[in-house]
PDB file of C-alpha atoms in Angstrom:
ATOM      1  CA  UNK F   1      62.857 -11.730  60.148  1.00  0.00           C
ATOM      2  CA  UNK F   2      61.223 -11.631  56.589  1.00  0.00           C
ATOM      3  CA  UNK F   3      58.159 -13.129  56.177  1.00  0.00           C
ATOM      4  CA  UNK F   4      57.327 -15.603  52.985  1.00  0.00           C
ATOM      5  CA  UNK F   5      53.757 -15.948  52.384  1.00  0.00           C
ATOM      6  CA  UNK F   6      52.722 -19.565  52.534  1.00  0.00           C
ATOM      7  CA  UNK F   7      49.199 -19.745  50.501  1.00  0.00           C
ATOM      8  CA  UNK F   8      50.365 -22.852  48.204  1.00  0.00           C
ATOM      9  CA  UNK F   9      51.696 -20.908  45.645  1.00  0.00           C
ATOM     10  CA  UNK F  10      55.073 -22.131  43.796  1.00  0.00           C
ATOM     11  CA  UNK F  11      58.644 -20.797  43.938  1.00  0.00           C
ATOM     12  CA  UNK F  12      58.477 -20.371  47.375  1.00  0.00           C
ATOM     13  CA  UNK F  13      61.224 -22.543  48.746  1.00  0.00           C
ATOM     14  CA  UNK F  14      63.551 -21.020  46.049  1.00  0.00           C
ATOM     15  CA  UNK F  15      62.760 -17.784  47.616  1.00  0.00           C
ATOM     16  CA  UNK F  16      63.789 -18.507  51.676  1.00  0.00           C
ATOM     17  CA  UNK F  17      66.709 -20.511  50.067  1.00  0.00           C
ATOM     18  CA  UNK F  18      67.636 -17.358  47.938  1.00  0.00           C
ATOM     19  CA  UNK F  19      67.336 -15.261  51.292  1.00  0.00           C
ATOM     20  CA  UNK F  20      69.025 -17.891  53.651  1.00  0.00           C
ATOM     21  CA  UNK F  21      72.244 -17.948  51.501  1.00  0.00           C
ATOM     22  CA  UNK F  22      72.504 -14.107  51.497  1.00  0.00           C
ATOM     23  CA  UNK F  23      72.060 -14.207  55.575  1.00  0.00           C
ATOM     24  CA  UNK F  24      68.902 -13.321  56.278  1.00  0.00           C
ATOM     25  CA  UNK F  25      66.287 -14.922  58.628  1.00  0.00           C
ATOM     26  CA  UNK F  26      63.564 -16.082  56.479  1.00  0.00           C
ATOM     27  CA  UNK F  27      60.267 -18.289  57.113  1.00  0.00           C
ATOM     28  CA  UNK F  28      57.094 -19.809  54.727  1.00  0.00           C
ATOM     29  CA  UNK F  29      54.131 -18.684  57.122  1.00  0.00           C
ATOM     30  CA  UNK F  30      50.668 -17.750  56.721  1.00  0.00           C
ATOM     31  CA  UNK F  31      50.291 -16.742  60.986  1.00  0.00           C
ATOM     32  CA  UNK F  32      49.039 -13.575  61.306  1.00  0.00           C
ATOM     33  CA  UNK F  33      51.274 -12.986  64.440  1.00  0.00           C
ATOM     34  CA  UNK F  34      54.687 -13.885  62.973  1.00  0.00           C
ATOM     35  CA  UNK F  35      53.489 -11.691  59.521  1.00  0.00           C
ATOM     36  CA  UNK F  36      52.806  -8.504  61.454  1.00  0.00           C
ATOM     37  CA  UNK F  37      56.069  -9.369  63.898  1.00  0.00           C
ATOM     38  CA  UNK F  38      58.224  -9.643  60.466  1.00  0.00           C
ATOM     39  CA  UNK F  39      60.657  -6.844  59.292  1.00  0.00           C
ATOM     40  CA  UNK F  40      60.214  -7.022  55.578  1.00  0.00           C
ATOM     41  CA  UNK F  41      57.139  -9.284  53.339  1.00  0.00           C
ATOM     42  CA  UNK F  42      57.120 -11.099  50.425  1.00  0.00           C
ATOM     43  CA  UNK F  43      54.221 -12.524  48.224  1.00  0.00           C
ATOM     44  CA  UNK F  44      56.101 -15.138  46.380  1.00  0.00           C
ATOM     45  CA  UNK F  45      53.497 -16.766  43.240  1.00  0.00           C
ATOM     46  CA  UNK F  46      53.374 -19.226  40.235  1.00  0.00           C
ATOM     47  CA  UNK F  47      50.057 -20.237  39.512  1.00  0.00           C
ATOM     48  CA  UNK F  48      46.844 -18.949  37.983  1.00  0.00           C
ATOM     49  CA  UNK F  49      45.664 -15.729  38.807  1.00  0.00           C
ATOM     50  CA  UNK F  50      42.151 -16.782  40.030  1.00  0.00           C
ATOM     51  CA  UNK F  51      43.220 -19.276  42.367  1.00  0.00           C
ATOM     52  CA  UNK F  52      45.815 -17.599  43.810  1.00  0.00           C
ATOM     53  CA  UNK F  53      43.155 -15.103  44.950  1.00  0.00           C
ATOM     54  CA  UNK F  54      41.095 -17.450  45.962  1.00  0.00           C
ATOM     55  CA  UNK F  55      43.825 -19.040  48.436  1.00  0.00           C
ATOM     56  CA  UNK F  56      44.632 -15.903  49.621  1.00  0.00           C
ATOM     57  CA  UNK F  57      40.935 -15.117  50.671  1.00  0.00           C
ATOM     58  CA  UNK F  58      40.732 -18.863  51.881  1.00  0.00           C
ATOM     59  CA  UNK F  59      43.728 -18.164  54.418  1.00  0.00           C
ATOM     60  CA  UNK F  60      42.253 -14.573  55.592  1.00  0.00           C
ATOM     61  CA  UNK F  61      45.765 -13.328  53.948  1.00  0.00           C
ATOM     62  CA  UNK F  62      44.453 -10.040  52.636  1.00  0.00           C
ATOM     63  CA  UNK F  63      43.968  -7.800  55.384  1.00  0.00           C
ATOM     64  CA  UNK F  64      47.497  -8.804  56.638  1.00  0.00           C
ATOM     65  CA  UNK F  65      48.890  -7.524  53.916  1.00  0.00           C
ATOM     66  CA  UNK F  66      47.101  -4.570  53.682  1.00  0.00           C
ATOM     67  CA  UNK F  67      47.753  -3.519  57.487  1.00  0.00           C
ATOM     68  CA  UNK F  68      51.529  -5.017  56.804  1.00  0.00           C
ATOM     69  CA  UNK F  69      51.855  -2.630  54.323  1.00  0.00           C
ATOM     70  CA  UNK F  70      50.099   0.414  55.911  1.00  0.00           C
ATOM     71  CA  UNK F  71      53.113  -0.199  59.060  1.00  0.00           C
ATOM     72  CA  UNK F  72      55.450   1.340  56.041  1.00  0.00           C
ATOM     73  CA  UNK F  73      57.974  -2.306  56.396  1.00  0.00           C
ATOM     74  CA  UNK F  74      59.044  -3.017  53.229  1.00  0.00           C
ATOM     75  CA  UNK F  75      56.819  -5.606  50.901  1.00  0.00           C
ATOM     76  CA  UNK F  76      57.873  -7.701  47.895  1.00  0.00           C
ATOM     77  CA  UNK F  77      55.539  -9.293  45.222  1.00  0.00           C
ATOM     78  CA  UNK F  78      57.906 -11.631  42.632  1.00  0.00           C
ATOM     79  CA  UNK F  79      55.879 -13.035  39.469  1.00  0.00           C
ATOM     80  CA  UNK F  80      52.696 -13.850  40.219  1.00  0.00           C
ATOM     81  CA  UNK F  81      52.624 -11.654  43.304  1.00  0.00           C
ATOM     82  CA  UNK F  82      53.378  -8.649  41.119  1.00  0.00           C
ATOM     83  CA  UNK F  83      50.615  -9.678  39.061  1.00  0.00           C
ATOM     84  CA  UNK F  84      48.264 -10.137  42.266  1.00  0.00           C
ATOM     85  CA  UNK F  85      48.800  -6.092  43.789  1.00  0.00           C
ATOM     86  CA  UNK F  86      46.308  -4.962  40.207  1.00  0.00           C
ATOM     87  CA  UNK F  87      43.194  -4.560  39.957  1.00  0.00           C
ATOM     88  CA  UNK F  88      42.163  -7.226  37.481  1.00  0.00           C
ATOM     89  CA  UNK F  89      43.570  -9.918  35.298  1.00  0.00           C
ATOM     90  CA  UNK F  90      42.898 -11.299  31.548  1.00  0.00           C
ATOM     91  CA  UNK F  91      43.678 -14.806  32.950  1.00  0.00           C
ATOM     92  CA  UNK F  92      40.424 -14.969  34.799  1.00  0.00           C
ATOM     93  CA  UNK F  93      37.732 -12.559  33.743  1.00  0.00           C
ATOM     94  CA  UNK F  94      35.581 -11.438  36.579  1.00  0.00           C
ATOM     95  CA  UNK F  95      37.973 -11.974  39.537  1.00  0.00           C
ATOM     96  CA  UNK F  96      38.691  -9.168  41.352  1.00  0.00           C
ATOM     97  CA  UNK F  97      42.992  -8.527  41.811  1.00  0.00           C
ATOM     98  CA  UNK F  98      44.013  -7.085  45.756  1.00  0.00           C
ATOM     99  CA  UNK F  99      44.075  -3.437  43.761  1.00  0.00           C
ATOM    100  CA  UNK F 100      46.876  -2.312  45.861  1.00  0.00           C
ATOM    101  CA  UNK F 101      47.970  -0.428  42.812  1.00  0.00           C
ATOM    102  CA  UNK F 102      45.970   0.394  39.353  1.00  0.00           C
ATOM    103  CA  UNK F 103      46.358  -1.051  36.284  1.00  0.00           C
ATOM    104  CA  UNK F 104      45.339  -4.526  34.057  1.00  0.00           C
ATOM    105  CA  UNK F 105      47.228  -7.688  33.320  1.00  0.00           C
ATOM    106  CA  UNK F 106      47.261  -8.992  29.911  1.00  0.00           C
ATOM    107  CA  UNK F 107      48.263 -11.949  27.998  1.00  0.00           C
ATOM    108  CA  UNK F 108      51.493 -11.758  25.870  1.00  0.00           C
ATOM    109  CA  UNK F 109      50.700 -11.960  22.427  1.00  0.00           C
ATOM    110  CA  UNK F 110      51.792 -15.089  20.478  1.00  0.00           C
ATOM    111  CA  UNK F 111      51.142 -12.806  16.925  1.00  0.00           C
ATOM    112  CA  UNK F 112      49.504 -15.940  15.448  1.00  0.00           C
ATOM    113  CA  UNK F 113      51.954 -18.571  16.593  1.00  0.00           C
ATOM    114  CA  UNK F 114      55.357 -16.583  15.841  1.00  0.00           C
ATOM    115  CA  UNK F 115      56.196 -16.180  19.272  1.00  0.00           C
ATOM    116  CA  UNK F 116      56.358 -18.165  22.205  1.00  0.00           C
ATOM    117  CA  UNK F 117      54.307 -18.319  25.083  1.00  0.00           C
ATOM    118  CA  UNK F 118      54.782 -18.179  28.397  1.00  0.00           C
ATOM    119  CA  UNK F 119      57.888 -16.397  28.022  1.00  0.00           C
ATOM    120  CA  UNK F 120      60.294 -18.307  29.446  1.00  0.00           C
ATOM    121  CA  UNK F 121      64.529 -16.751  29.981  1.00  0.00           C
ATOM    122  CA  UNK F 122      66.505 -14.375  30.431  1.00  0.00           C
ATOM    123  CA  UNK F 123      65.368 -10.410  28.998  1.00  0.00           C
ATOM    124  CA  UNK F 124      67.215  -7.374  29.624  1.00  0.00           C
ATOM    125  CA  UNK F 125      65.155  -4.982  31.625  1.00  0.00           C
ATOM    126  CA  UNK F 126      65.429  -1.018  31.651  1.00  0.00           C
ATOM    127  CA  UNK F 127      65.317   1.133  34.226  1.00  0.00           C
ATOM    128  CA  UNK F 128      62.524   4.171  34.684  1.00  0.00           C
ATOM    129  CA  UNK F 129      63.758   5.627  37.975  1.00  0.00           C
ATOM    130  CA  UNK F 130      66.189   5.411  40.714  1.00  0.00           C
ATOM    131  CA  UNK F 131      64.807   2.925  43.696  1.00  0.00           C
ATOM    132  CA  UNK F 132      66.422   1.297  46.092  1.00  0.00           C
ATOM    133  CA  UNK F 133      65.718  -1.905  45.298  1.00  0.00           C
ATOM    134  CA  UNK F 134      68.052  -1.335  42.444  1.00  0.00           C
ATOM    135  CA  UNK F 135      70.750  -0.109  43.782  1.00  0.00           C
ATOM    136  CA  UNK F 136      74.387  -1.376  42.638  1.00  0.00           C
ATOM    137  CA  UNK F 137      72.914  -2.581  39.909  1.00  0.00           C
ATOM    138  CA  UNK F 138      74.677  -1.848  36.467  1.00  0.00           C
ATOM    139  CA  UNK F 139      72.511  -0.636  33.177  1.00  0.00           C
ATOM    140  CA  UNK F 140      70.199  -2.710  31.549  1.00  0.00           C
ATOM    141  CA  UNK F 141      70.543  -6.026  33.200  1.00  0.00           C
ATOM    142  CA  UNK F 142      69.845  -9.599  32.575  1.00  0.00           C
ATOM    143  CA  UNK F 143      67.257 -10.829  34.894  1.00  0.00           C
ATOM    144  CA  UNK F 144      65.264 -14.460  34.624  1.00  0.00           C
ATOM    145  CA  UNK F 145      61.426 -14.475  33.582  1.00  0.00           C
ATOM    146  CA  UNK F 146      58.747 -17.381  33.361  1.00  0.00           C
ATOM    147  CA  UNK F 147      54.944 -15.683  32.336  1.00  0.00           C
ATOM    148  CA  UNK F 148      52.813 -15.635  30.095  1.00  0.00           C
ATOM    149  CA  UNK F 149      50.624 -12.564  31.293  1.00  0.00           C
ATOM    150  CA  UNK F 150      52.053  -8.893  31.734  1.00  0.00           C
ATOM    151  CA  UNK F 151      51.780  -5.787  33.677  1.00  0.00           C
ATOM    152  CA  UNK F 152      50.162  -2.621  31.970  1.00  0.00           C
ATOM    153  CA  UNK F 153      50.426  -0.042  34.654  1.00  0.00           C
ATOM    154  CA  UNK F 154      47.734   2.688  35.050  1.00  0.00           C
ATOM    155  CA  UNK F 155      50.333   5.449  37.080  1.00  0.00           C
ATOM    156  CA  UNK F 156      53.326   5.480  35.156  1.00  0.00           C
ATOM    157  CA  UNK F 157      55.236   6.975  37.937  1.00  0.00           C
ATOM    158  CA  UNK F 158      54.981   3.245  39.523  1.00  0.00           C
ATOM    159  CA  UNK F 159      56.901   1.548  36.980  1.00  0.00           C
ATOM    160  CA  UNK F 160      60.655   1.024  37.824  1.00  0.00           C
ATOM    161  CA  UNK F 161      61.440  -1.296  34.939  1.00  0.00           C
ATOM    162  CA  UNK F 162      60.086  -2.309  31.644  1.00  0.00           C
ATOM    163  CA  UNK F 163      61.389  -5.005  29.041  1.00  0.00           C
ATOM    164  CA  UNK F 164      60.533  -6.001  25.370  1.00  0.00           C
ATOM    165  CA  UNK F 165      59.000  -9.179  24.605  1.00  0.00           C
ATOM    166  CA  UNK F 166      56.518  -8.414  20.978  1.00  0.00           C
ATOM    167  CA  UNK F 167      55.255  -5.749  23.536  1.00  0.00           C
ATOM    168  CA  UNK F 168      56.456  -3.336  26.332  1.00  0.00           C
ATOM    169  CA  UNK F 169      55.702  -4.752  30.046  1.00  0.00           C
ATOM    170  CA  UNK F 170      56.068  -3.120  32.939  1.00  0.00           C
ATOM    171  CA  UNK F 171      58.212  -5.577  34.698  1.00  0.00           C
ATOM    172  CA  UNK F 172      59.049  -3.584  38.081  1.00  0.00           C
ATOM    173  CA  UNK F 173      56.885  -1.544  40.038  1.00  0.00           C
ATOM    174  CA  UNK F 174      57.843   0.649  43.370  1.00  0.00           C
ATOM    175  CA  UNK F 175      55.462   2.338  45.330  1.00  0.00           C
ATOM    176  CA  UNK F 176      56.164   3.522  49.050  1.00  0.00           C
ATOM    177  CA  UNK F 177      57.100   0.414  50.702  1.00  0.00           C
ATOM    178  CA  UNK F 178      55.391  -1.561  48.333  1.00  0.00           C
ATOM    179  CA  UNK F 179      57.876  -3.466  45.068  1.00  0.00           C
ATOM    180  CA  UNK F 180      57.295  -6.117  43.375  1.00  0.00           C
ATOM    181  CA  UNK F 181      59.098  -7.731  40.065  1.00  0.00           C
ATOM    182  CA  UNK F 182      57.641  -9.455  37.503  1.00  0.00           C
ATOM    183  CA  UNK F 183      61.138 -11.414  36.996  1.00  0.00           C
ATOM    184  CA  UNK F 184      62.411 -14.334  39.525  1.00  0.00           C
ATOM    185  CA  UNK F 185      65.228 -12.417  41.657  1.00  0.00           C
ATOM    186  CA  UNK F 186      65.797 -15.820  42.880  1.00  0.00           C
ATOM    187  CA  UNK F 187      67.137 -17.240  39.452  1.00  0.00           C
ATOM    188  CA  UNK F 188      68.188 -14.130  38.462  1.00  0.00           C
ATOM    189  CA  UNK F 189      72.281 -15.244  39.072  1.00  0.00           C
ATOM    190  CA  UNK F 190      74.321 -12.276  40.785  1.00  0.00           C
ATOM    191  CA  UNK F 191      71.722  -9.710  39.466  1.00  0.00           C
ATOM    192  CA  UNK F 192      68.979 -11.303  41.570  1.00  0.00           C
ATOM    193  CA  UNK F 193      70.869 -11.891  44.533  1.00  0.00           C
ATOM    194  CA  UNK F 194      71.469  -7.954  44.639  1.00  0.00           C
ATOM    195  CA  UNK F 195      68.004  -6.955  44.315  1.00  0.00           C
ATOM    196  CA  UNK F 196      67.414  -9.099  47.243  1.00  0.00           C
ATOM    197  CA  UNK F 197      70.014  -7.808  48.948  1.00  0.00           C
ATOM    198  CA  UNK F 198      69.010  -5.077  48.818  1.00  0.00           C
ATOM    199  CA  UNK F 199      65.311  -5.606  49.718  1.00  0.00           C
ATOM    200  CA  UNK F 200      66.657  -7.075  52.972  1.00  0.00           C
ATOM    201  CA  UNK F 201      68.677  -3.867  53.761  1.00  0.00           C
ATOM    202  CA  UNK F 202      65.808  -1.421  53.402  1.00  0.00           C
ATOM    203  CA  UNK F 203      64.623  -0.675  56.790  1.00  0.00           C
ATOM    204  CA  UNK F 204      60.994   1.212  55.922  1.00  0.00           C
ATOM    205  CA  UNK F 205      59.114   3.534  53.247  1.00  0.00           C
ATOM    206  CA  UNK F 206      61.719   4.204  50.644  1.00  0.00           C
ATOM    207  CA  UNK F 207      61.472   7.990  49.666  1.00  0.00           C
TER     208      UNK F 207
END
């Protein structure tokens, strides 16, 4: 069973659809029994960064990620809930991120109009290391974003993937059991439906 975290955040239907189609057993929940029961976790998120929080802290959400994540089952963050594992977020000055891993999120430049923001399409991403949740996957591969804030990680050795858009953004991270991607696999075509593919395979900490 994979768990879907249900704290009103977007894109989450998309997600259990996504996971339904490739045969998986997937529910929306925010009950602390059926979390901790669950083989595999993901934050799903569209939203603002400072509510998002807030909801999560509303719905006592926190500490069942955190002892989720200390079992070693593998977690997913997609978009937002990439964003949401930092410390700290340009979005909303002053709120404090879950700081399951270090570094900032910033806003994408617009350089004074020329580009467009949020950054809405399809980007090529690059890979920075070997992890399972790429796996199968060929070389530099289309995936599907919608953002207008980025990733800067502080521990380099957590980035999987970066892409271009006016600035380099970490747009995959993999740490233990924890991964998260700042793309939607779930609108991500064939590319997406392999990544979570192959989320659902893992089976614990990914060494």
């Amino acid at each position: 069973m994979i768990s879907i975290l249900d704290y009103d955040a977007g894109n989450v239907k998309s997600v259990e659809k996504a996971l339904q189609y490739l045969g998986a057993e997937a529910i929306i929940t925010r009950d602390p029994k059926i979390i901790q029961e669950s083989s595999h976790l993901i934050l799903p998120g569209v939203g603002a960064f400072g509510d998002c929080m807030e909801k999560l802290h509303f719905y006592g959400l926190i500490p069942e990620m955190e002892k989720f994540i200390q079992s070693g089952k593998p977690f997913l963050g997609i978009c937002l809930g990439l964003q949401l594992l930092f410390e700290e977020s340009e979005e909303t000055p002053g709120v404090a991120g879950l700081g399951f891993l270090k570094g900032k999120i910033h806003r994408i430049p617009d350089d004074n109009g020329q580009r467009k923001v949020p950054h809405i399409g399809w980007n090529n991403i690059e890979f920075q290391k070997e992890i399972p949740l790429f796996k199968g996957l060929e070389q530099d591969p289309y995936v599907y974003f919608v953002h207008s804030y980025y990733l800067k990680a502080e521990n380099r050795e957590d980035v999987a993937a970066t892409t271009s858009y006016g600035v380099n953004i970490d747009c995959a991270v993999s740490h233990g059991n924890i991964n998260a991607t700042q793309f939607h696999p779930e609108k991500s075509s064939k590319v997406g439906l392999q990544i979570l593919d192959n989320f659902i395979n893992m089976t614990g900490e990914e060494k």
